[in-house]
Tab-separated table of C-alpha atoms and ligand atoms in Angstrom:
chain	number	residue	atom	x	y	z
A	16	UNK	CA	1.121	-44.609	-77.033
A	17	UNK	CA	-1.175	-41.602	-76.692
A	18	UNK	CA	-0.421	-38.741	-74.337
A	19	UNK	CA	-3.349	-39.765	-72.159
A	20	UNK	CA	-1.773	-43.108	-71.363
A	21	UNK	CA	1.638	-41.814	-70.432
A	22	UNK	CA	2.488	-42.141	-66.760
A	23	UNK	CA	3.254	-38.814	-65.142
A	24	UNK	CA	6.548	-38.871	-63.294
A	25	UNK	CA	8.686	-36.505	-61.213
A	26	UNK	CA	12.195	-37.113	-59.898
A	27	UNK	CA	13.544	-35.171	-56.925
A	28	UNK	CA	17.328	-35.341	-56.938
A	29	UNK	CA	17.505	-36.427	-60.591
A	30	UNK	CA	21.158	-35.336	-60.881
A	31	UNK	CA	22.353	-37.657	-58.095
A	32	UNK	CA	23.392	-41.271	-58.205
A	33	UNK	CA	19.864	-42.665	-57.656
A	34	UNK	CA	18.351	-39.913	-59.800
A	35	UNK	CA	20.623	-40.662	-62.763
A	36	UNK	CA	19.897	-44.385	-62.515
A	37	UNK	CA	16.176	-43.580	-62.475
A	38	UNK	CA	16.542	-41.411	-65.582
A	39	UNK	CA	18.457	-44.175	-67.340
A	40	UNK	CA	15.723	-46.713	-66.523
A	41	UNK	CA	13.033	-44.325	-67.786
A	42	UNK	CA	14.964	-44.056	-71.049
A	43	UNK	CA	15.387	-47.837	-71.163
A	44	UNK	CA	11.634	-48.186	-70.766
A	45	UNK	CA	10.645	-45.805	-73.555
A	46	UNK	CA	11.676	-42.328	-72.333
A	47	UNK	CA	9.347	-39.499	-73.229
A	48	UNK	CA	7.226	-41.700	-75.466
A	49	UNK	CA	6.210	-43.756	-72.437
A	50	UNK	CA	6.381	-41.171	-69.655
A	51	UNK	CA	5.214	-37.618	-69.196
A	52	UNK	CA	8.013	-36.188	-67.109
A	53	UNK	CA	6.632	-33.393	-64.962
A	54	UNK	CA	9.443	-32.145	-62.681
A	55	UNK	CA	13.140	-32.918	-62.394
A	56	UNK	CA	15.130	-31.365	-59.566
A	57	UNK	CA	18.780	-30.963	-58.639
A	58	UNK	CA	20.966	-28.523	-56.767
A	59	UNK	CA	24.445	-27.603	-58.060
A	60	UNK	CA	24.711	-29.667	-61.219
A	61	UNK	CA	22.514	-27.518	-63.435
A	62	UNK	CA	24.248	-28.591	-66.663
A	63	UNK	CA	23.162	-32.179	-66.095
A	64	UNK	CA	19.722	-31.111	-64.839
A	65	UNK	CA	19.093	-29.146	-68.028
A	66	UNK	CA	20.303	-32.015	-70.243
A	67	UNK	CA	18.016	-34.481	-68.472
A	68	UNK	CA	15.069	-32.085	-68.716
A	69	UNK	CA	15.589	-31.523	-72.447
A	70	UNK	CA	16.056	-35.213	-73.127
A	71	UNK	CA	12.931	-36.270	-71.249
A	72	UNK	CA	10.845	-33.223	-72.250
A	73	UNK	CA	10.173	-32.285	-68.615
A	74	UNK	CA	7.641	-29.551	-67.866
A	75	UNK	CA	9.845	-27.943	-65.241
A	76	UNK	CA	13.416	-28.222	-63.970
A	77	UNK	CA	14.078	-26.970	-60.459
A	78	UNK	CA	17.365	-26.272	-58.736
A	79	UNK	CA	17.289	-26.064	-54.957
A	80	UNK	CA	19.813	-23.212	-55.221
A	81	UNK	CA	18.117	-19.844	-55.736
A	82	UNK	CA	21.487	-18.368	-56.790
A	83	UNK	CA	21.563	-20.660	-59.831
A	84	UNK	CA	18.165	-19.624	-61.224
A	85	UNK	CA	19.545	-17.430	-64.011
A	86	UNK	CA	22.169	-19.967	-64.977
A	87	UNK	CA	19.512	-22.690	-65.213
A	88	UNK	CA	17.277	-20.420	-67.317
A	89	UNK	CA	20.178	-19.881	-69.722
A	90	UNK	CA	20.819	-23.624	-69.960
A	91	UNK	CA	17.164	-24.226	-70.812
A	92	UNK	CA	16.700	-21.428	-73.336
A	93	UNK	CA	14.580	-22.516	-76.294
A	94	UNK	CA	13.858	-25.948	-74.785
A	95	UNK	CA	10.265	-25.331	-73.683
A	96	UNK	CA	11.213	-26.497	-70.167
A	97	UNK	CA	10.452	-23.967	-67.401
A	98	UNK	CA	13.238	-23.182	-64.951
A	99	UNK	CA	12.576	-22.611	-61.265
A	100	UNK	CA	14.781	-22.315	-58.201
A	101	UNK	CA	14.817	-22.290	-54.433
A	102	UNK	CA	13.088	-24.207	-51.643
A	103	UNK	CA	9.595	-22.805	-52.408
A	104	UNK	CA	9.917	-23.889	-56.040
A	105	UNK	CA	10.812	-27.413	-54.871
A	106	UNK	CA	7.606	-27.497	-52.829
A	107	UNK	CA	5.570	-26.250	-55.796
A	108	UNK	CA	7.060	-28.987	-57.935
A	109	UNK	CA	6.165	-31.561	-55.271
A	110	UNK	CA	2.529	-30.401	-55.387
A	111	UNK	CA	2.208	-30.921	-59.174
A	112	UNK	CA	-0.053	-33.895	-59.960
A	113	UNK	CA	1.818	-37.052	-60.966
A	114	UNK	CA	1.363	-40.822	-60.846
A	115	UNK	CA	4.836	-41.686	-59.553
A	116	UNK	CA	7.525	-39.685	-57.748
A	117	UNK	CA	11.101	-40.636	-57.016
A	118	UNK	CA	12.391	-38.984	-53.834
A	119	UNK	CA	16.163	-39.083	-54.172
A	120	UNK	CA	17.430	-35.860	-52.641
A	121	UNK	CA	20.243	-36.615	-50.212
A	122	UNK	CA	19.941	-35.783	-46.505
A	123	UNK	CA	17.375	-33.994	-44.353
A	124	UNK	CA	16.932	-31.498	-47.230
A	125	UNK	CA	14.701	-34.146	-48.820
A	126	UNK	CA	12.147	-34.058	-46.010
A	127	UNK	CA	10.123	-30.934	-46.897
A	128	UNK	CA	9.633	-31.725	-50.605
A	129	UNK	CA	9.008	-35.396	-49.752
A	130	UNK	CA	6.314	-34.434	-47.242
A	131	UNK	CA	4.707	-32.160	-49.787
A	132	UNK	CA	4.654	-35.004	-52.327
A	133	UNK	CA	3.231	-37.324	-49.652
A	134	UNK	CA	0.455	-34.819	-48.947
A	135	UNK	CA	-0.526	-34.853	-52.597
A	136	UNK	CA	-1.153	-38.564	-52.722
A	137	UNK	CA	0.773	-40.415	-55.374
A	138	UNK	CA	3.019	-43.420	-55.526
A	139	UNK	CA	6.243	-42.451	-53.801
A	140	UNK	CA	9.457	-44.314	-54.489
A	141	UNK	CA	11.462	-43.357	-51.424
A	142	UNK	CA	15.250	-43.379	-51.585
A	143	UNK	CA	15.631	-40.497	-49.116
A	144	UNK	CA	15.816	-42.593	-45.947
A	145	UNK	CA	16.559	-39.468	-43.906
A	146	UNK	CA	12.860	-38.426	-44.187
A	147	UNK	CA	11.867	-41.520	-42.249
A	148	UNK	CA	14.754	-41.258	-39.802
A	149	UNK	CA	14.009	-37.616	-38.950
A	150	UNK	CA	10.222	-37.563	-39.053
A	151	UNK	CA	8.947	-41.089	-39.631
A	152	UNK	CA	5.539	-40.843	-37.976
A	153	UNK	CA	4.776	-37.490	-39.614
A	154	UNK	CA	5.763	-38.816	-43.032
A	155	UNK	CA	3.647	-41.949	-42.681
A	156	UNK	CA	0.686	-39.896	-41.413
A	157	UNK	CA	0.896	-37.637	-44.449
A	158	UNK	CA	0.822	-40.730	-46.688
A	159	UNK	CA	-2.108	-42.229	-44.784
A	160	UNK	CA	-4.136	-39.051	-44.984
A	161	UNK	CA	-3.637	-38.546	-48.709
A	162	UNK	CA	-3.650	-42.215	-49.675
A	163	UNK	CA	-0.080	-42.008	-51.023
A	164	UNK	CA	1.603	-45.368	-51.476
A	165	UNK	CA	5.174	-45.696	-50.223
A	166	UNK	CA	7.588	-48.012	-52.029
A	167	UNK	CA	11.063	-48.273	-50.486
A	168	UNK	CA	14.025	-47.892	-52.825
A	169	UNK	CA	16.789	-48.602	-50.337
A	170	UNK	CA	17.870	-52.081	-51.434
A	171	UNK	CA	17.426	-53.653	-47.965
A	172	UNK	CA	13.920	-52.289	-47.536
A	173	UNK	CA	13.009	-53.137	-51.101
A	174	UNK	CA	14.157	-56.685	-50.306
A	175	UNK	CA	11.897	-56.774	-47.240
A	176	UNK	CA	9.004	-55.362	-49.270
A	177	UNK	CA	9.559	-58.081	-51.869
A	178	UNK	CA	9.868	-60.829	-49.239
A	179	UNK	CA	6.601	-59.653	-47.659
A	180	UNK	CA	4.613	-60.021	-50.874
A	181	UNK	CA	1.558	-62.120	-50.066
A	182	UNK	CA	2.453	-62.204	-46.350
A	183	UNK	CA	0.939	-60.301	-43.432
A	184	UNK	CA	2.873	-58.409	-40.796
A	185	UNK	CA	1.116	-60.531	-38.149
A	186	UNK	CA	3.405	-63.407	-39.194
A	187	UNK	CA	6.575	-61.347	-39.308
A	188	UNK	CA	8.948	-62.201	-36.466
A	189	UNK	CA	12.112	-60.318	-37.425
A	190	UNK	CA	13.966	-58.718	-40.280
A	191	UNK	CA	17.651	-59.247	-40.980
A	192	UNK	CA	19.339	-56.276	-42.631
A	193	UNK	CA	22.491	-57.227	-44.479
A	194	UNK	CA	25.480	-54.882	-44.534
A	195	UNK	CA	28.543	-55.169	-46.729
A	196	UNK	CA	30.704	-53.860	-43.892
A	197	UNK	CA	32.206	-51.306	-46.298
A	198	UNK	CA	35.882	-50.919	-47.192
A	199	UNK	CA	37.062	-51.192	-43.554
A	200	UNK	CA	35.133	-54.308	-42.639
A	201	UNK	CA	38.230	-56.111	-41.359
A	202	UNK	CA	40.530	-53.174	-40.625
A	203	UNK	CA	41.877	-52.966	-37.043
A	204	UNK	CA	40.530	-50.041	-35.020
A	205	UNK	CA	43.961	-48.338	-34.726
A	206	UNK	CA	44.266	-48.084	-38.504
A	207	UNK	CA	40.734	-46.767	-38.940
A	208	UNK	CA	41.654	-43.513	-37.193
A	209	UNK	CA	43.755	-42.397	-40.151
A	210	UNK	CA	41.765	-43.456	-43.204
A	211	UNK	CA	41.254	-40.796	-45.871
A	212	UNK	CA	38.174	-39.508	-47.690
A	213	UNK	CA	39.303	-41.338	-50.852
A	214	UNK	CA	39.626	-44.656	-48.994
A	215	UNK	CA	36.305	-44.173	-47.255
A	216	UNK	CA	34.324	-43.451	-50.393
A	217	UNK	CA	35.635	-46.481	-52.295
A	218	UNK	CA	32.830	-48.924	-51.621
A	219	UNK	CA	33.775	-52.550	-52.359
A	220	UNK	CA	30.422	-53.569	-53.945
A	221	UNK	CA	28.056	-50.687	-54.631
A	222	UNK	CA	28.569	-47.685	-56.899
A	223	UNK	CA	26.815	-44.875	-54.987
A	224	UNK	CA	26.981	-41.154	-54.192
A	225	UNK	CA	29.973	-40.051	-52.080
A	226	UNK	CA	27.985	-39.292	-48.940
A	227	UNK	CA	26.254	-42.652	-48.699
A	228	UNK	CA	29.501	-44.433	-49.602
A	229	UNK	CA	31.304	-42.843	-46.633
A	230	UNK	CA	28.236	-43.569	-44.491
A	231	UNK	CA	28.650	-47.214	-45.489
A	232	UNK	CA	32.286	-47.163	-44.385
A	233	UNK	CA	31.277	-45.948	-40.891
A	234	UNK	CA	28.116	-48.099	-40.997
A	235	UNK	CA	26.107	-44.945	-40.338
A	236	UNK	CA	24.191	-45.885	-43.463
A	237	UNK	CA	23.148	-49.205	-41.912
A	238	UNK	CA	22.367	-47.326	-38.728
A	239	UNK	CA	19.942	-45.054	-40.593
A	240	UNK	CA	18.473	-48.168	-42.197
A	241	UNK	CA	17.693	-49.708	-38.793
A	242	UNK	CA	15.532	-46.680	-37.998
A	243	UNK	CA	14.109	-46.684	-41.538
A	244	UNK	CA	13.081	-50.356	-41.164
A	245	UNK	CA	11.467	-49.709	-37.801
A	246	UNK	CA	9.333	-46.941	-39.290
A	247	UNK	CA	8.491	-48.579	-42.615
A	248	UNK	CA	7.490	-51.964	-41.258
A	249	UNK	CA	6.273	-50.866	-37.819
A	250	UNK	CA	8.795	-53.037	-35.940
A	251	UNK	CA	10.173	-53.046	-32.437
A	252	UNK	CA	13.923	-52.413	-32.520
A	253	UNK	CA	14.362	-55.912	-31.051
A	254	UNK	CA	12.889	-57.393	-34.224
A	255	UNK	CA	15.658	-55.886	-36.355
A	256	UNK	CA	19.006	-57.632	-36.775
A	257	UNK	CA	22.040	-56.433	-38.669
A	258	UNK	CA	24.465	-58.940	-40.118
A	259	UNK	CA	27.600	-58.298	-42.158
A	260	UNK	CA	27.400	-60.053	-45.517
A	261	UNK	CA	30.466	-59.041	-47.538
A	262	UNK	CA	29.179	-60.117	-50.959
A	263	UNK	CA	26.033	-57.898	-50.906
A	264	UNK	CA	24.077	-60.565	-52.791
A	265	UNK	CA	21.367	-61.146	-50.188
A	266	UNK	CA	19.820	-57.696	-49.901
A	267	UNK	CA	17.930	-58.521	-46.694
A	268	UNK	CA	15.698	-61.189	-45.165
A	269	UNK	CA	12.424	-61.577	-43.345
A	270	UNK	CA	11.943	-64.220	-40.624
A	271	UNK	CA	8.396	-65.450	-40.005
A	272	UNK	CA	6.774	-66.821	-36.854
A	273	UNK	CA	7.126	-70.397	-38.127
A	274	UNK	CA	10.929	-70.023	-38.312
A	275	UNK	CA	10.970	-69.743	-42.100
A	276	UNK	CA	13.173	-67.090	-43.725
A	277	UNK	CA	12.548	-65.327	-47.033
A	278	UNK	CA	15.582	-63.658	-48.604
A	279	UNK	CA	15.781	-61.473	-51.684
A	280	UNK	CA	18.937	-61.873	-53.773
A	281	UNK	CA	20.341	-59.970	-56.707
A	282	UNK	CA	23.475	-58.284	-58.024
A	283	UNK	CA	24.536	-55.176	-56.056
A	284	UNK	CA	23.002	-52.726	-58.526
A	285	UNK	CA	20.514	-50.079	-57.404
A	286	UNK	CA	18.706	-50.281	-60.728
A	287	UNK	CA	17.159	-53.497	-59.375
A	288	UNK	CA	15.410	-51.751	-56.470
A	289	UNK	CA	14.638	-48.620	-58.520
A	290	UNK	CA	13.139	-50.702	-61.349
A	291	UNK	CA	11.105	-52.742	-58.864
A	292	UNK	CA	9.576	-49.517	-57.466
A	293	UNK	CA	9.081	-48.058	-60.949
A	294	UNK	CA	7.237	-51.071	-62.307
A	295	UNK	CA	5.491	-52.300	-59.169
A	296	UNK	CA	3.164	-54.217	-58.996
A	297	UNK	CA	4.409	-55.537	-62.363
A	298	UNK	CA	7.941	-56.684	-63.043
A	299	UNK	CA	9.781	-55.740	-66.238
A	300	UNK	CA	13.067	-56.793	-67.790
A	301	UNK	CA	15.857	-54.697	-66.282
A	302	UNK	CA	19.349	-54.140	-67.692
A	303	UNK	CA	21.077	-55.674	-64.664
A	304	UNK	CA	23.443	-58.625	-64.493
A	305	UNK	CA	21.952	-62.006	-63.664
A	306	UNK	CA	23.385	-63.940	-60.719
A	307	UNK	CA	25.488	-66.903	-61.773
A	308	UNK	CA	25.447	-69.424	-58.933
A	309	UNK	CA	28.284	-71.326	-60.564
A	310	UNK	CA	30.556	-68.297	-60.140
A	311	UNK	CA	29.129	-67.285	-56.802
A	312	UNK	CA	31.231	-69.647	-54.750
A	313	UNK	CA	29.905	-68.688	-51.327
A	314	UNK	CA	27.876	-66.335	-49.217
A	315	UNK	CA	29.526	-65.248	-45.950
A	316	UNK	CA	28.113	-63.719	-42.779
A	317	UNK	CA	29.754	-62.176	-39.748
A	318	UNK	CA	28.456	-60.253	-36.733
A	319	UNK	CA	28.815	-56.482	-36.475
A	320	UNK	CA	31.841	-55.374	-34.445
A	321	UNK	CA	30.277	-52.690	-32.253
A	322	UNK	CA	33.631	-51.400	-31.021
A	323	UNK	CA	34.702	-50.486	-34.519
A	324	UNK	CA	31.220	-49.481	-35.716
A	325	UNK	CA	29.470	-47.688	-32.814
A	326	UNK	CA	26.949	-46.139	-35.228
A	327	UNK	CA	24.762	-49.244	-35.083
A	328	UNK	CA	24.351	-49.144	-31.293
A	329	UNK	CA	23.460	-45.440	-31.445
A	330	UNK	CA	20.796	-46.190	-34.048
A	331	UNK	CA	19.159	-48.793	-31.820
A	332	UNK	CA	19.109	-46.218	-29.031
A	333	UNK	CA	17.480	-43.686	-31.384
A	334	UNK	CA	14.971	-46.278	-32.607
A	335	UNK	CA	14.027	-47.174	-29.026
A	336	UNK	CA	13.678	-43.567	-27.911
A	337	UNK	CA	11.517	-42.521	-30.859
A	338	UNK	CA	10.133	-38.980	-31.084
A	339	UNK	CA	12.735	-36.728	-32.685
A	340	UNK	CA	15.776	-38.701	-31.453
A	341	UNK	CA	16.260	-39.794	-35.081
A	342	UNK	CA	16.367	-36.163	-36.223
A	343	UNK	CA	19.157	-35.466	-33.694
A	344	UNK	CA	21.036	-38.552	-34.817
A	345	UNK	CA	20.753	-37.697	-38.506
A	346	UNK	CA	21.632	-34.001	-38.165
A	347	UNK	CA	24.738	-34.769	-36.094
A	348	UNK	CA	25.691	-37.453	-38.603
A	349	UNK	CA	25.355	-35.049	-41.554
A	350	UNK	CA	27.578	-32.426	-39.888
A	351	UNK	CA	30.095	-35.103	-38.889
A	352	UNK	CA	30.231	-36.264	-42.491
A	353	UNK	CA	30.750	-32.687	-43.722
A	354	UNK	CA	33.569	-32.348	-41.174
A	355	UNK	CA	35.242	-35.539	-42.362
A	356	UNK	CA	34.872	-34.597	-46.043
A	357	UNK	CA	36.432	-31.200	-45.250
A	358	UNK	CA	39.232	-33.057	-43.400
A	359	UNK	CA	38.476	-31.201	-40.185
A	360	UNK	CA	37.847	-34.376	-38.203
A	361	UNK	CA	39.077	-37.945	-38.528
A	362	UNK	CA	37.120	-41.033	-39.502
A	363	UNK	CA	36.491	-42.276	-35.948
A	364	UNK	CA	35.613	-38.765	-34.790
A	365	UNK	CA	32.370	-38.999	-36.762
A	366	UNK	CA	30.869	-41.522	-34.332
A	367	UNK	CA	32.354	-39.664	-31.337
A	368	UNK	CA	30.681	-36.459	-32.451
A	369	UNK	CA	27.311	-38.125	-33.052
A	370	UNK	CA	27.450	-39.890	-29.670
A	371	UNK	CA	28.226	-36.569	-27.970
A	372	UNK	CA	25.326	-34.650	-29.567
A	373	UNK	CA	23.005	-37.625	-29.179
A	374	UNK	CA	23.770	-37.919	-25.440
A	375	UNK	CA	23.087	-34.216	-25.006
A	376	UNK	CA	19.862	-33.947	-26.918
A	377	UNK	CA	18.134	-37.259	-27.566
A	378	UNK	CA	16.264	-37.566	-24.241
A	379	UNK	CA	14.574	-34.219	-24.748
A	380	UNK	CA	13.941	-34.830	-28.450
A	381	UNK	CA	12.294	-38.172	-27.691
A	382	UNK	CA	9.656	-36.441	-25.565
A	383	UNK	CA	7.885	-35.195	-28.671
A	384	UNK	CA	6.618	-38.726	-29.242
A	385	UNK	CA	4.486	-38.498	-32.383
A	386	UNK	CA	3.180	-35.017	-31.511
A	387	UNK	CA	5.505	-32.836	-33.566
A	388	UNK	CA	5.337	-30.723	-36.703
A	389	UNK	CA	7.844	-29.758	-39.386
A	390	UNK	CA	8.923	-26.703	-37.372
A	391	UNK	CA	9.843	-28.958	-34.431
A	392	UNK	CA	11.840	-31.221	-36.744
A	393	UNK	CA	13.637	-28.235	-38.259
A	394	UNK	CA	14.296	-26.699	-34.829
A	395	UNK	CA	15.722	-29.962	-33.488
A	396	UNK	CA	17.773	-30.430	-36.645
A	397	UNK	CA	19.224	-26.899	-36.398
A	398	UNK	CA	20.113	-27.259	-32.739
A	399	UNK	CA	21.803	-30.620	-33.296
A	400	UNK	CA	23.757	-29.137	-36.203
A	401	UNK	CA	24.863	-26.173	-34.083
A	402	UNK	CA	26.099	-28.482	-31.311
A	403	UNK	CA	27.826	-30.711	-33.820
A	404	UNK	CA	29.618	-27.726	-35.380
A	405	UNK	CA	30.713	-26.602	-31.941
A	406	UNK	CA	32.160	-30.058	-31.284
A	407	UNK	CA	34.100	-29.766	-34.534
A	408	UNK	CA	35.396	-26.301	-33.535
A	409	UNK	CA	36.659	-27.760	-30.266
A	410	UNK	CA	38.086	-30.978	-31.689
A	411	UNK	CA	39.153	-29.960	-35.186
A	412	UNK	CA	42.385	-31.316	-36.595
A	413	UNK	CA	42.999	-28.069	-38.523
O	523	LIG	P1	23.771	-37.936	-54.463
O	523	LIG	O1	24.591	-37.097	-53.580
O	523	LIG	O2	24.403	-38.677	-55.564
O	523	LIG	O3	22.591	-37.008	-55.090
O	523	LIG	C1	21.832	-36.188	-54.280
O	523	LIG	C2	20.795	-35.409	-55.084
O	523	LIG	O4	20.210	-34.420	-54.215
O	523	LIG	C3	21.375	-34.629	-56.253
O	523	LIG	O5	20.382	-34.506	-57.233
O	523	LIG	C4	21.686	-33.276	-55.624
O	523	LIG	O6	21.781	-32.237	-56.578
O	523	LIG	C5	20.484	-33.103	-54.744
O	523	LIG	N1	20.721	-32.232	-53.604
O	523	LIG	C6	21.848	-32.103	-52.870
O	523	LIG	N2	21.673	-31.202	-51.880
O	523	LIG	C7	20.398	-30.759	-51.996
O	523	LIG	C8	19.625	-29.806	-51.271
O	523	LIG	N3	20.118	-29.122	-50.222
O	523	LIG	N4	18.352	-29.593	-51.657
O	523	LIG	C9	17.828	-30.254	-52.706
O	523	LIG	N5	18.526	-31.146	-53.455
O	523	LIG	C10	19.791	-31.405	-53.084
O	523	LIG	O7	22.929	-38.911	-53.513
O	523	LIG	P2	22.469	-40.409	-53.798
O	523	LIG	O8	21.763	-40.503	-55.103
O	523	LIG	O9	23.582	-41.315	-53.480
O	523	LIG	O10	21.404	-40.597	-52.615
O	523	LIG	C11	20.109	-40.027	-52.666
O	523	LIG	C12	19.289	-40.609	-51.525
O	523	LIG	O11	19.109	-42.002	-51.774
O	523	LIG	C13	19.964	-40.518	-50.143
O	523	LIG	O12	18.986	-40.310	-49.174
O	523	LIG	C14	20.620	-41.881	-49.969
O	523	LIG	O13	20.734	-42.247	-48.608
O	523	LIG	C15	19.594	-42.766	-50.684
O	523	LIG	N6	20.157	-44.021	-51.200
O	523	LIG	C16	21.151	-43.988	-52.136
O	523	LIG	C17	21.694	-45.155	-52.636
O	523	LIG	C18	22.737	-45.121	-53.710
O	523	LIG	O14	23.066	-46.173	-54.252
O	523	LIG	N7	23.289	-43.991	-54.078
O	523	LIG	C19	21.254	-46.478	-52.136
O	523	LIG	C20	20.175	-46.399	-51.202
O	523	LIG	C21	19.646	-45.208	-50.744
O	523	LIG	P3	23.203	-31.836	-57.320
O	523	LIG	O15	23.943	-33.122	-57.519
O	523	LIG	O16	22.709	-31.219	-58.596
O	523	LIG	O17	23.908	-30.883	-56.436
O	524	LIG	MG1	20.744	-49.533	-48.370
């Protein structure tokens, strides 16, 4: 294939769980012979970033950490790959012309580079759900103005996207987001207070990054996905249902006005949703297991227990309030997660902390409506983080 025909691709967060799966699919589909890799970005794992960049012949490798610039340069010596570092370099990378971008930075840190990519009009495969939770209307506006196409990578939203193929939103009545329920799906509340980081990150079905795995155990991940679904598919919160489905085989469902339901099924393997976004609107053979209905004895469903998983109720409140209530919710959640990982607060404290900060700040944050800019998002995020840290100071176990 000639250089002219190669698709230009960038991956933000290439060293993470989604990023590595994306790199492996690119290699599976021809690697640098098929793709012109423009930018790969990471943060701390510069050894892996440099290896990926050499292997795929990237133009530039960027670490978000300015302090690691020299180390990255050393790793890339003689490779022909440029090394760059720091937040401004991430934005420059996001402005480089490409045909397809994977946005797989974790957390609110993904918002600024994602917005920049959205402003430059390309096809965006969006794994970073936090962008939509914190600043959904701004993100969608940026896409509309530039003509960027947004393809969800989160498996639930990819499922909805797939179920909507050939349908119109006018006929959409509701969406049903499935949740595995995580490792503590059936654990009594009293025991949940003492679970450890190791227990919380051991997801029963999906192999994911640590942060999203713990967010699955609290169901904060599903909570973020409620807000993500509202933004992506322009839904009222009342049109979104969450149901626990322990097998993670049905990735989500769409209910239409005639009562019919379309579900998308597959093995719990993110390469399915990543490959769908990479090859859309085509489909290509992916190296994922095929479902065997002979072995798949049953599919179970159970309602969410809101006493044990208060995150879901908070997310509906954030989705109903709108404005920057989602940014408050996400920032408090990120600090709570840091606090749990550092063993400063317990598992159930995470939801307590988020509820506290959310009660304090969400009413005010909602008043922005859709009239906010990135500075407002960052200001709200910083204030929510400060209040969350204060809560940890006052309630810390150590
Ligand atoms: P990981 O933690 O595995 O990877 C995160 C990536 O972001 C890494 O490349 C990391 O670099 C980079 N990064 C971390 N901090 C920063 C920062 N401050 N600035 C810039 N880059 C940073 O996350 P996942 O791959 O699990 O998740 C990525 C996104 O995809 C999240 O939004 C998550 O919710 C979403 N998602 C993930 C799924 C999964 O299966 N993992 C499923 C569905 C959605 P480094 O590692 O080099 O430090
Ligand atoms: Mg998901």
